[in-house]
Amino acid sequence: MTNSRPSQMKAVVTTGDGKSTLKYNVPVPTPGSGQVLIKVIAAAQNPSEWMMLSRYPTTDIVVGYDFSGIVEDIGPEVPAGLRKIGERVAGFVAAAVTEGGSFAEYCLADAQVLIPIPEDLSYEEASGVSMAGLTACQALWQNQNLPTPLKPISQPFPILIWGGATAVGQFAIQLAKLSGLQVITTASPKNHELLRSLGADAVFDYRDPAVAAKIVEYTGNKLAHAVDCISQGDSPTLVSASMGKNGGYVALVLKADIPRADVKGEFALVMTLFGKAFEIPMQYPAIPEHYELGKKFASIMSQLLFEGKLKSTPVKLIPNGLQDAQNWIEYQQEGKVSAEKITYRISDTP
Ligand SMILES: NC(=O)c1ccc[n+]([C@@H]2O[C@H](COP(=O)([O-])OP(=O)(O)OC[C@H]3O[C@@H](n4cnc5c(N)ncnc54)[C@H](OP(=O)(O)O)[C@@H]3O)[C@@H](O)[C@H]2O)c1
């Protein structure tokens, strides 16, 4: 440990009743095998915080997944030369539910599924890229054999990104477009311009009763690939109704049934990209091949950020840092987030 690092920190911790609170005397963690210690500069919020708080009540576990910050310490068994003290990085915490997460002054992170970030990307913008961005990578490339930005195709074919204003959707739109695909998406009308600016070729209102028919018409009844960034309510039905006459494949972000035999729906969980077993609270086995994918996806995300080709989700910077995090977790649970990333600058916390 360096001399300047405190032994205790400010952090938002679980309170055992499905909620969380800011505490000032939480132990600073020590990196274990394959981990780095991050000095968190900004933390970003996902639906995962409210989902985990309400479904897996714990006490005194630090809340939060996404972070950006500085590599502060390197644990044992991290490949030599891979990480540098002082490196600017973004990432998300795999085992936040059991080991503690990122709504804190320091957090632990996997040393390899980590996204180095360029100087011209602010920590606030960078804090929200990891969980949503890697989920988008997984939806596009884990099970669908689609082109990537490393080798874009020149003959575009259509892909539907349902719920393009979600953080996952905003990255999926950009990654699919950079791969040479024709991108069709859905959002509230107020977000159509934003999604066009990210590369969407066509944007439809998901509340329009004729939305699926319009997508079928736009794609000439040939749509064969989709990412359902909502995967609940009527979205699986509307996505499958949008697919072409020969069916196809839908990547799901939540477990859901697809009501069409010729359309295959597959759910993936971004935490499997760390290649380790985990519980959330269901038990998930380790999938070592996914660790290779996680490293590859993190590298693609980092490369695109350094090349200035990827825009982060619009930042909604919360006053007073982590002080009111529980209120903002509830705000997200109430469905009030629209095309924005709730972001906490840790040094703003009183
Ligand atoms: N599988 C995984 O590992 C994994 C990882 C990360 C996230 N997720 C899940 O992925 C989902 C998206 O997460 P996120 O953080 O990207 O979400 P988010 O940013 O919080 O999503 C907010 C957006 O959802 C859109 N939306 C709401 N209902 C919709 C509908 N019926 N059709 C289309 N769009 C709709 C809204 O669009 P408008 O504002 O345009 O109305 C809003 O902008 C969540 O359920 C999350 O739990 C899964």
CSV table of C-alpha atoms and ligand atoms in Angstrom, one decimal:
chain,number,residue,atom,x,y,z
A,1,MET,CA,0.0,0.0,0.0
A,2,THR,CA,1.2,3.5,-0.7
A,3,ASN,CA,1.4,5.8,2.3
A,4,SER,CA,-1.2,8.3,1.0
A,5,ARG,CA,-3.9,5.7,0.8
A,6,PRO,CA,-6.4,5.7,3.7
A,7,SER,CA,-7.5,2.4,5.4
A,8,GLN,CA,-11.2,3.6,5.4
A,9,MET,CA,-13.3,5.2,2.7
A,10,LYS,CA,-16.7,6.7,1.9
A,11,ALA,CA,-18.9,4.2,0.2
A,12,VAL,CA,-22.6,3.4,-0.4
A,13,VAL,CA,-23.4,0.2,1.4
A,14,THR,CA,-26.4,-2.2,1.6
A,15,THR,CA,-28.5,-1.9,4.7
A,16,GLY,CA,-30.2,-5.3,4.8
A,17,ASP,CA,-33.6,-4.0,3.9
A,18,GLY,CA,-33.2,-3.8,0.1
A,19,LYS,CA,-31.8,-0.2,0.4
A,20,SER,CA,-28.4,1.5,0.7
A,21,THR,CA,-26.8,4.3,2.6
A,22,LEU,CA,-23.6,6.4,2.5
A,23,LYS,CA,-21.1,5.3,5.2
A,24,TYR,CA,-17.7,7.0,6.0
A,25,ASN,CA,-15.8,4.2,7.6
A,26,VAL,CA,-15.8,1.4,5.0
A,27,PRO,CA,-12.5,-0.6,4.8
A,28,VAL,CA,-10.5,0.0,1.6
A,29,PRO,CA,-10.3,-3.4,-0.1
A,30,THR,CA,-7.0,-5.1,-1.0
A,31,PRO,CA,-6.6,-6.6,-4.5
A,32,GLY,CA,-6.6,-10.4,-4.8
A,33,SER,CA,-5.3,-12.6,-7.5
A,34,GLY,CA,-5.7,-11.1,-10.9
A,35,GLN,CA,-7.2,-7.9,-9.6
A,36,VAL,CA,-6.3,-4.2,-9.5
A,37,LEU,CA,-7.3,-1.6,-6.9
A,38,ILE,CA,-9.0,1.4,-8.6
A,39,LYS,CA,-9.2,4.9,-7.1
A,40,VAL,CA,-12.7,5.6,-8.4
A,41,ILE,CA,-13.1,9.1,-9.9
A,42,ALA,CA,-16.7,8.6,-11.2
A,43,ALA,CA,-19.2,5.8,-10.8
A,44,ALA,CA,-22.2,5.3,-13.1
A,45,GLN,CA,-25.5,3.6,-12.4
A,46,ASN,CA,-27.3,0.8,-14.2
A,47,PRO,CA,-30.6,-1.0,-13.5
A,48,SER,CA,-28.5,-3.7,-11.9
A,49,GLU,CA,-28.2,-1.7,-8.7
A,50,TRP,CA,-31.9,-1.6,-7.9
A,51,MET,CA,-32.4,-5.2,-9.2
A,52,MET,CA,-29.7,-6.5,-6.9
A,53,LEU,CA,-30.8,-4.4,-3.9
A,54,SER,CA,-34.4,-5.6,-4.2
A,55,ARG,CA,-33.6,-9.3,-5.1
A,56,TYR,CA,-30.6,-10.0,-3.0
A,57,PRO,CA,-30.7,-8.1,0.3
A,58,THR,CA,-27.3,-7.9,2.0
A,59,THR,CA,-25.7,-5.8,4.7
A,60,ASP,CA,-22.6,-3.6,4.5
A,61,ILE,CA,-21.7,-4.7,0.9
A,62,VAL,CA,-20.6,-1.7,-1.3
A,63,VAL,CA,-23.2,-1.1,-4.0
A,64,GLY,CA,-22.4,-0.4,-7.7
A,65,TYR,CA,-20.9,-1.8,-10.9
A,66,ASP,CA,-19.6,0.8,-13.3
A,67,PHE,CA,-16.5,3.0,-12.6
A,68,SER,CA,-13.8,5.1,-14.1
A,69,GLY,CA,-10.7,5.9,-12.3
A,70,ILE,CA,-7.0,5.3,-11.8
A,71,VAL,CA,-5.1,2.1,-11.3
A,72,GLU,CA,-3.8,2.5,-7.7
A,73,ASP,CA,-2.4,-0.9,-6.9
A,74,ILE,CA,-1.8,-4.2,-8.7
A,75,GLY,CA,-2.6,-7.5,-7.0
A,76,PRO,CA,-0.7,-10.9,-7.4
A,77,GLU,CA,-0.8,-12.9,-10.6
A,78,VAL,CA,-1.6,-10.0,-12.9
A,79,PRO,CA,0.5,-10.6,-16.0
A,80,ALA,CA,3.7,-8.5,-15.8
A,81,GLY,CA,3.5,-5.2,-17.7
A,82,LEU,CA,-0.2,-5.5,-18.3
A,83,ARG,CA,-1.3,-2.7,-16.0
A,84,LYS,CA,0.4,0.5,-14.9
A,85,ILE,CA,-0.1,2.4,-11.6
A,86,GLY,CA,-1.7,5.7,-12.6
A,87,GLU,CA,-3.4,4.3,-15.8
A,88,ARG,CA,-6.7,5.8,-16.7
A,89,VAL,CA,-9.3,3.0,-17.0
A,90,ALA,CA,-13.0,2.2,-17.0
A,91,GLY,CA,-14.6,-1.0,-16.0
A,92,PHE,CA,-17.3,-2.8,-14.0
A,93,VAL,CA,-17.1,-4.9,-10.9
A,94,ALA,CA,-18.0,-8.5,-11.6
A,95,ALA,CA,-18.9,-9.7,-8.1
A,96,ALA,CA,-20.4,-6.5,-6.8
A,97,VAL,CA,-23.2,-8.3,-5.1
A,98,THR,CA,-21.0,-10.6,-2.9
A,99,GLU,CA,-17.7,-8.7,-2.8
A,100,GLY,CA,-18.6,-5.1,-3.1
A,101,GLY,CA,-18.7,-2.6,-5.9
A,102,SER,CA,-17.9,0.8,-7.3
A,103,PHE,CA,-20.0,3.4,-5.4
A,104,ALA,CA,-16.9,4.2,-3.3
A,105,GLU,CA,-13.6,5.9,-3.2
A,106,TYR,CA,-11.8,2.6,-4.1
A,107,CYS,CA,-13.0,-0.6,-5.7
A,108,LEU,CA,-11.5,-3.9,-7.0
A,109,ALA,CA,-11.5,-4.8,-10.6
A,110,ASP,CA,-10.4,-7.6,-12.9
A,111,ALA,CA,-7.1,-6.6,-14.3
A,112,GLN,CA,-7.8,-7.9,-17.8
A,113,VAL,CA,-11.4,-7.1,-18.6
A,114,LEU,CA,-10.6,-3.4,-18.1
A,115,ILE,CA,-10.9,-0.6,-20.7
A,116,PRO,CA,-8.0,1.9,-20.9
A,117,ILE,CA,-9.5,5.3,-21.8
A,118,PRO,CA,-8.0,8.3,-23.6
A,119,GLU,CA,-7.0,11.6,-22.0
A,120,ASP,CA,-9.8,13.5,-24.0
A,121,LEU,CA,-12.6,11.4,-22.5
A,122,SER,CA,-13.6,12.7,-19.1
A,123,TYR,CA,-13.9,10.3,-16.2
A,124,GLU,CA,-17.6,11.2,-16.0
A,125,GLU,CA,-18.2,10.2,-19.6
A,126,ALA,CA,-16.1,7.1,-19.3
A,127,SER,CA,-17.7,5.8,-16.1
A,128,GLY,CA,-20.8,4.5,-18.0
A,129,VAL,CA,-19.1,2.7,-20.9
A,130,SER,CA,-18.3,-0.7,-19.4
A,131,MET,CA,-21.4,-2.6,-18.3
A,132,ALA,CA,-23.6,-1.2,-21.1
A,133,GLY,CA,-20.9,-1.3,-23.8
A,134,LEU,CA,-19.7,-4.9,-22.9
A,135,THR,CA,-23.4,-6.0,-22.8
A,136,ALA,CA,-23.8,-4.6,-26.3
A,137,CYS,CA,-20.6,-6.4,-27.5
A,138,GLN,CA,-21.9,-9.6,-26.0
A,139,ALA,CA,-25.3,-9.3,-27.6
A,140,LEU,CA,-23.8,-8.7,-31.0
A,141,TRP,CA,-20.8,-11.1,-31.0
A,142,GLN,CA,-21.0,-13.7,-28.4
A,143,ASN,CA,-23.6,-15.9,-30.1
A,144,GLN,CA,-24.4,-14.0,-33.3
A,145,ASN,CA,-21.6,-14.3,-35.9
A,146,LEU,CA,-21.9,-10.6,-36.9
A,147,PRO,CA,-19.1,-8.5,-38.3
A,148,THR,CA,-17.2,-6.2,-35.9
A,149,PRO,CA,-15.7,-2.7,-36.3
A,150,LEU,CA,-12.3,-4.5,-36.8
A,151,LYS,CA,-13.5,-5.9,-40.1
A,152,PRO,CA,-16.6,-4.0,-41.2
A,153,ILE,CA,-18.6,-5.3,-44.1
A,154,SER,CA,-19.3,-3.3,-47.3
A,155,GLN,CA,-22.7,-4.9,-48.1
A,156,PRO,CA,-24.9,-3.8,-45.2
A,157,PHE,CA,-27.7,-6.1,-44.0
A,158,PRO,CA,-30.3,-4.9,-41.4
A,159,ILE,CA,-30.2,-5.3,-37.6
A,160,LEU,CA,-32.9,-4.2,-35.2
A,161,ILE,CA,-31.8,-2.7,-31.9
A,162,TRP,CA,-35.0,-2.6,-29.9
A,163,GLY,CA,-34.9,0.1,-27.2
A,164,GLY,CA,-32.0,2.1,-28.8
A,165,ALA,CA,-32.2,4.9,-26.1
A,166,THR,CA,-31.1,2.5,-23.4
A,167,ALA,CA,-27.4,2.7,-22.5
A,168,VAL,CA,-27.0,-0.8,-23.9
A,169,GLY,CA,-28.8,0.2,-27.1
A,170,GLN,CA,-26.8,3.4,-27.6
A,171,PHE,CA,-23.6,1.3,-27.7
A,172,ALA,CA,-25.2,-1.5,-29.8
A,173,ILE,CA,-26.3,1.1,-32.4
A,174,GLN,CA,-22.8,2.5,-32.7
A,175,LEU,CA,-21.0,-0.9,-32.7
A,176,ALA,CA,-23.4,-2.3,-35.3
A,177,LYS,CA,-23.0,0.8,-37.5
A,178,LEU,CA,-19.2,0.7,-37.2
A,179,SER,CA,-19.3,-2.9,-38.3
A,180,GLY,CA,-21.1,-1.9,-41.5
A,181,LEU,CA,-24.6,-3.0,-40.7
A,182,GLN,CA,-27.9,-1.1,-41.5
A,183,VAL,CA,-29.2,-0.1,-38.1
A,184,ILE,CA,-32.9,0.1,-37.3
A,185,THR,CA,-34.0,1.1,-33.8
A,186,THR,CA,-36.9,2.1,-31.6
A,187,ALA,CA,-37.2,4.9,-29.0
A,188,SER,CA,-39.5,7.7,-27.8
A,189,PRO,CA,-39.7,10.5,-30.5
A,190,LYS,CA,-37.7,12.9,-28.3
A,191,ASN,CA,-34.7,10.6,-28.6
A,192,HIS,CA,-34.8,9.9,-32.4
A,193,GLU,CA,-32.4,12.7,-33.3
A,194,LEU,CA,-29.8,11.4,-30.7
A,195,LEU,CA,-30.0,7.9,-32.0
A,196,ARG,CA,-29.6,9.1,-35.6
A,197,SER,CA,-26.5,11.0,-34.5
A,198,LEU,CA,-25.1,7.7,-33.2
A,199,GLY,CA,-25.6,6.1,-36.6
A,200,ALA,CA,-29.1,4.7,-36.7
A,201,ASP,CA,-30.5,4.6,-40.3
A,202,ALA,CA,-34.1,4.4,-39.2
A,203,VAL,CA,-35.8,5.1,-35.9
A,204,PHE,CA,-39.4,4.1,-35.0
A,205,ASP,CA,-41.6,4.9,-32.0
A,206,TYR,CA,-42.0,1.8,-29.9
A,207,ARG,CA,-45.4,3.0,-28.7
A,208,ASP,CA,-46.8,3.2,-32.3
A,209,PRO,CA,-49.3,0.3,-32.7
A,210,ALA,CA,-48.0,-0.2,-36.2
A,211,VAL,CA,-44.3,-0.3,-35.2
A,212,ALA,CA,-43.6,-3.9,-36.1
A,213,ALA,CA,-45.5,-3.6,-39.5
A,214,LYS,CA,-43.4,-0.5,-40.3
A,215,ILE,CA,-40.1,-2.3,-39.5
A,216,VAL,CA,-41.2,-5.3,-41.7
A,217,GLU,CA,-42.0,-2.9,-44.5
A,218,TYR,CA,-38.7,-0.9,-44.1
A,219,THR,CA,-36.6,-4.1,-44.1
A,220,GLY,CA,-38.5,-5.7,-47.0
A,221,ASN,CA,-39.6,-8.6,-44.7
A,222,LYS,CA,-35.9,-9.8,-44.5
A,223,LEU,CA,-34.8,-8.8,-41.0
A,224,ALA,CA,-32.9,-11.7,-39.5
A,225,HIS,CA,-30.9,-10.2,-36.6
A,226,ALA,CA,-32.0,-8.2,-33.5
A,227,VAL,CA,-30.9,-7.2,-30.1
A,228,ASP,CA,-33.8,-6.7,-27.6
A,229,CYS,CA,-32.4,-4.1,-25.1
A,230,ILE,CA,-35.7,-4.3,-23.1
A,231,SER,CA,-36.5,-8.0,-23.2
A,232,GLN,CA,-39.7,-7.6,-21.1
A,233,GLY,CA,-43.3,-6.5,-21.4
A,234,ASP,CA,-44.4,-6.5,-25.0
A,235,SER,CA,-40.9,-6.1,-26.5
A,236,PRO,CA,-40.1,-9.8,-27.2
A,237,THR,CA,-43.5,-10.0,-29.1
A,238,LEU,CA,-42.9,-6.8,-31.0
A,239,VAL,CA,-39.3,-7.7,-31.9
A,240,SER,CA,-40.3,-11.2,-33.2
A,241,ALA,CA,-43.2,-9.6,-35.2
A,242,SER,CA,-40.6,-7.3,-36.8
A,243,MET,CA,-38.4,-10.2,-38.0
A,244,GLY,CA,-38.6,-11.2,-41.7
A,245,LYS,CA,-40.5,-14.1,-43.2
A,246,ASN,CA,-37.6,-16.5,-42.7
A,247,GLY,CA,-37.2,-15.8,-39.0
A,248,GLY,CA,-33.8,-15.1,-37.3
A,249,TYR,CA,-32.0,-14.5,-34.0
A,250,VAL,CA,-32.7,-12.2,-31.1
A,251,ALA,CA,-30.1,-11.4,-28.4
A,252,LEU,CA,-31.9,-10.9,-25.1
A,253,VAL,CA,-30.7,-8.8,-22.1
A,254,LEU,CA,-33.2,-10.4,-19.7
A,255,LYS,CA,-34.6,-14.0,-19.7
A,256,ALA,CA,-37.7,-13.9,-21.9
A,257,ASP,CA,-39.6,-16.1,-24.3
A,258,ILE,CA,-39.8,-15.4,-28.0
A,259,PRO,CA,-43.3,-16.3,-29.3
A,260,ARG,CA,-42.2,-17.4,-32.8
A,261,ALA,CA,-40.7,-20.9,-33.5
A,262,ASP,CA,-38.5,-19.6,-36.4
A,263,VAL,CA,-37.0,-16.9,-34.2
A,264,LYS,CA,-34.3,-18.0,-31.8
A,265,GLY,CA,-34.0,-15.9,-28.6
A,266,GLU,CA,-30.9,-16.2,-26.4
A,267,PHE,CA,-30.2,-14.5,-23.1
A,268,ALA,CA,-26.6,-13.7,-22.1
A,269,LEU,CA,-25.3,-12.2,-18.9
A,270,VAL,CA,-22.4,-9.7,-19.0
A,271,MET,CA,-20.8,-11.0,-15.8
A,272,THR,CA,-19.9,-14.3,-17.5
A,273,LEU,CA,-17.3,-12.3,-19.4
A,274,PHE,CA,-15.1,-12.5,-16.3
A,275,GLY,CA,-14.9,-16.3,-16.8
A,276,LYS,CA,-15.6,-17.0,-13.1
A,277,ALA,CA,-18.5,-18.6,-11.2
A,278,PHE,CA,-20.7,-16.0,-9.4
A,279,GLU,CA,-24.1,-15.7,-7.8
A,280,ILE,CA,-26.7,-12.9,-8.3
A,281,PRO,CA,-28.3,-14.7,-6.4
A,282,MET,CA,-28.7,-17.5,-8.9
A,283,GLN,CA,-25.5,-19.6,-9.2
A,284,TYR,CA,-23.7,-19.2,-12.6
A,285,PRO,CA,-20.8,-21.5,-13.5
A,286,ALA,CA,-17.5,-20.3,-14.7
A,287,ILE,CA,-17.3,-20.2,-18.5
A,288,PRO,CA,-13.5,-19.8,-19.2
A,289,GLU,CA,-14.1,-19.1,-23.0
A,290,HIS,CA,-16.1,-16.1,-22.1
A,291,TYR,CA,-13.1,-14.6,-20.3
A,292,GLU,CA,-11.3,-14.6,-23.7
A,293,LEU,CA,-14.4,-12.8,-25.1
A,294,GLY,CA,-14.4,-10.3,-22.2
A,295,LYS,CA,-10.8,-9.4,-22.9
A,296,LYS,CA,-11.4,-9.1,-26.6
A,297,PHE,CA,-14.5,-6.9,-26.2
A,298,ALA,CA,-12.8,-4.6,-23.6
A,299,SER,CA,-9.9,-4.2,-26.1
A,300,ILE,CA,-12.3,-3.3,-29.0
A,301,MET,CA,-14.1,-0.8,-26.7
A,302,SER,CA,-10.8,0.8,-25.7
A,303,GLN,CA,-9.5,1.0,-29.3
A,304,LEU,CA,-12.7,2.7,-30.5
A,305,LEU,CA,-12.6,5.1,-27.6
A,306,PHE,CA,-9.0,6.0,-28.4
A,307,GLU,CA,-10.0,6.4,-32.1
A,308,GLY,CA,-12.8,8.8,-31.0
A,309,LYS,CA,-15.4,6.6,-32.7
A,310,LEU,CA,-17.6,5.8,-29.8
A,311,LYS,CA,-19.8,8.3,-27.9
A,312,SER,CA,-20.6,7.8,-24.3
A,313,THR,CA,-24.2,7.9,-23.0
A,314,PRO,CA,-25.2,11.5,-22.2
A,315,VAL,CA,-24.1,12.1,-18.6
A,316,LYS,CA,-26.6,13.1,-15.9
A,317,LEU,CA,-24.2,14.3,-13.2
A,318,ILE,CA,-25.8,14.0,-9.8
A,319,PRO,CA,-25.1,16.8,-7.2
A,320,ASN,CA,-23.3,15.9,-4.0
A,321,GLY,CA,-21.7,12.8,-5.4
A,322,LEU,CA,-22.8,9.6,-3.7
A,323,GLN,CA,-24.8,11.3,-0.9
A,324,ASP,CA,-28.2,10.7,-2.4
A,325,ALA,CA,-27.4,7.6,-4.4
A,326,GLN,CA,-30.3,5.6,-2.9
A,327,ASN,CA,-32.8,8.2,-4.2
A,328,TRP,CA,-31.3,8.0,-7.7
A,329,ILE,CA,-31.3,4.2,-7.6
A,330,GLU,CA,-35.1,4.5,-6.9
A,331,TYR,CA,-35.4,7.1,-9.7
A,332,GLN,CA,-34.0,4.4,-12.1
A,333,GLN,CA,-36.3,1.7,-10.6
A,334,GLU,CA,-39.3,4.0,-11.3
A,335,GLY,CA,-38.4,4.0,-15.0
A,336,LYS,CA,-37.5,7.7,-15.1
A,337,VAL,CA,-34.1,7.3,-16.8
A,338,SER,CA,-34.3,8.3,-20.5
A,339,ALA,CA,-31.3,8.2,-22.8
A,340,GLU,CA,-29.0,9.3,-20.0
A,341,LYS,CA,-26.4,7.9,-17.6
A,342,ILE,CA,-26.8,8.6,-13.9
A,343,THR,CA,-23.2,9.5,-12.9
A,344,TYR,CA,-21.6,10.3,-9.5
A,345,ARG,CA,-18.3,12.2,-9.2
A,346,ILE,CA,-16.9,10.7,-6.0
A,347,SER,CA,-15.0,13.8,-4.9
A,348,ASP,CA,-18.4,15.7,-4.8
A,349,THR,CA,-19.5,13.5,-1.9
A,350,PRO,CA,-19.6,15.6,1.3
B,1,LIG,N1,-27.8,-9.2,-19.6
B,1,LIG,C1,-27.0,-8.4,-18.9
B,1,LIG,O1,-25.9,-8.8,-18.5
B,1,LIG,C2,-27.4,-7.0,-18.8
B,1,LIG,C3,-26.4,-6.0,-18.6
B,1,LIG,C4,-26.8,-4.7,-18.5
B,1,LIG,C5,-28.1,-4.3,-18.6
B,1,LIG,N2,-29.0,-5.3,-18.7
B,1,LIG,C6,-30.4,-5.0,-18.8
B,1,LIG,O2,-30.6,-4.3,-20.0
B,1,LIG,C7,-31.7,-3.5,-19.9
B,1,LIG,C8,-31.3,-2.1,-20.4
B,1,LIG,O3,-30.4,-1.6,-19.5
B,1,LIG,P1,-29.8,-0.1,-19.7
B,1,LIG,O4,-29.0,0.3,-18.5
B,1,LIG,O5,-29.3,0.1,-21.0
B,1,LIG,O6,-31.2,0.7,-19.6
B,1,LIG,P2,-31.6,2.2,-19.3
B,1,LIG,O7,-30.5,3.1,-20.0
B,1,LIG,O8,-31.9,2.5,-17.9
B,1,LIG,O9,-32.9,2.3,-20.2
B,1,LIG,C9,-33.7,3.5,-20.3
B,1,LIG,C10,-34.4,3.5,-21.6
B,1,LIG,O10,-35.3,2.4,-21.8
B,1,LIG,C11,-36.1,2.8,-22.9
B,1,LIG,N3,-37.3,2.0,-22.8
B,1,LIG,C12,-38.1,1.7,-21.8
B,1,LIG,N4,-39.1,0.9,-22.1
B,1,LIG,C13,-39.0,0.7,-23.4
B,1,LIG,C14,-39.7,-0.1,-24.4
B,1,LIG,N5,-40.8,-0.8,-24.0
B,1,LIG,N6,-39.3,-0.2,-25.7
B,1,LIG,C15,-38.2,0.5,-26.0
B,1,LIG,N7,-37.4,1.3,-25.2
B,1,LIG,C16,-37.8,1.3,-23.9
B,1,LIG,C17,-36.4,4.2,-22.7
B,1,LIG,O11,-36.4,4.8,-24.0
B,1,LIG,P3,-37.1,6.2,-24.3
B,1,LIG,O12,-36.5,7.2,-23.3
B,1,LIG,O13,-36.8,6.5,-25.7
B,1,LIG,O14,-38.6,6.0,-24.1
B,1,LIG,C18,-35.2,4.8,-21.8
B,1,LIG,O15,-34.4,5.7,-22.4
B,1,LIG,C19,-32.1,-3.5,-18.4
B,1,LIG,O16,-33.2,-4.4,-18.2
B,1,LIG,C20,-30.9,-4.1,-17.7
B,1,LIG,O17,-31.2,-4.7,-16.6
B,1,LIG,C21,-28.7,-6.6,-18.8
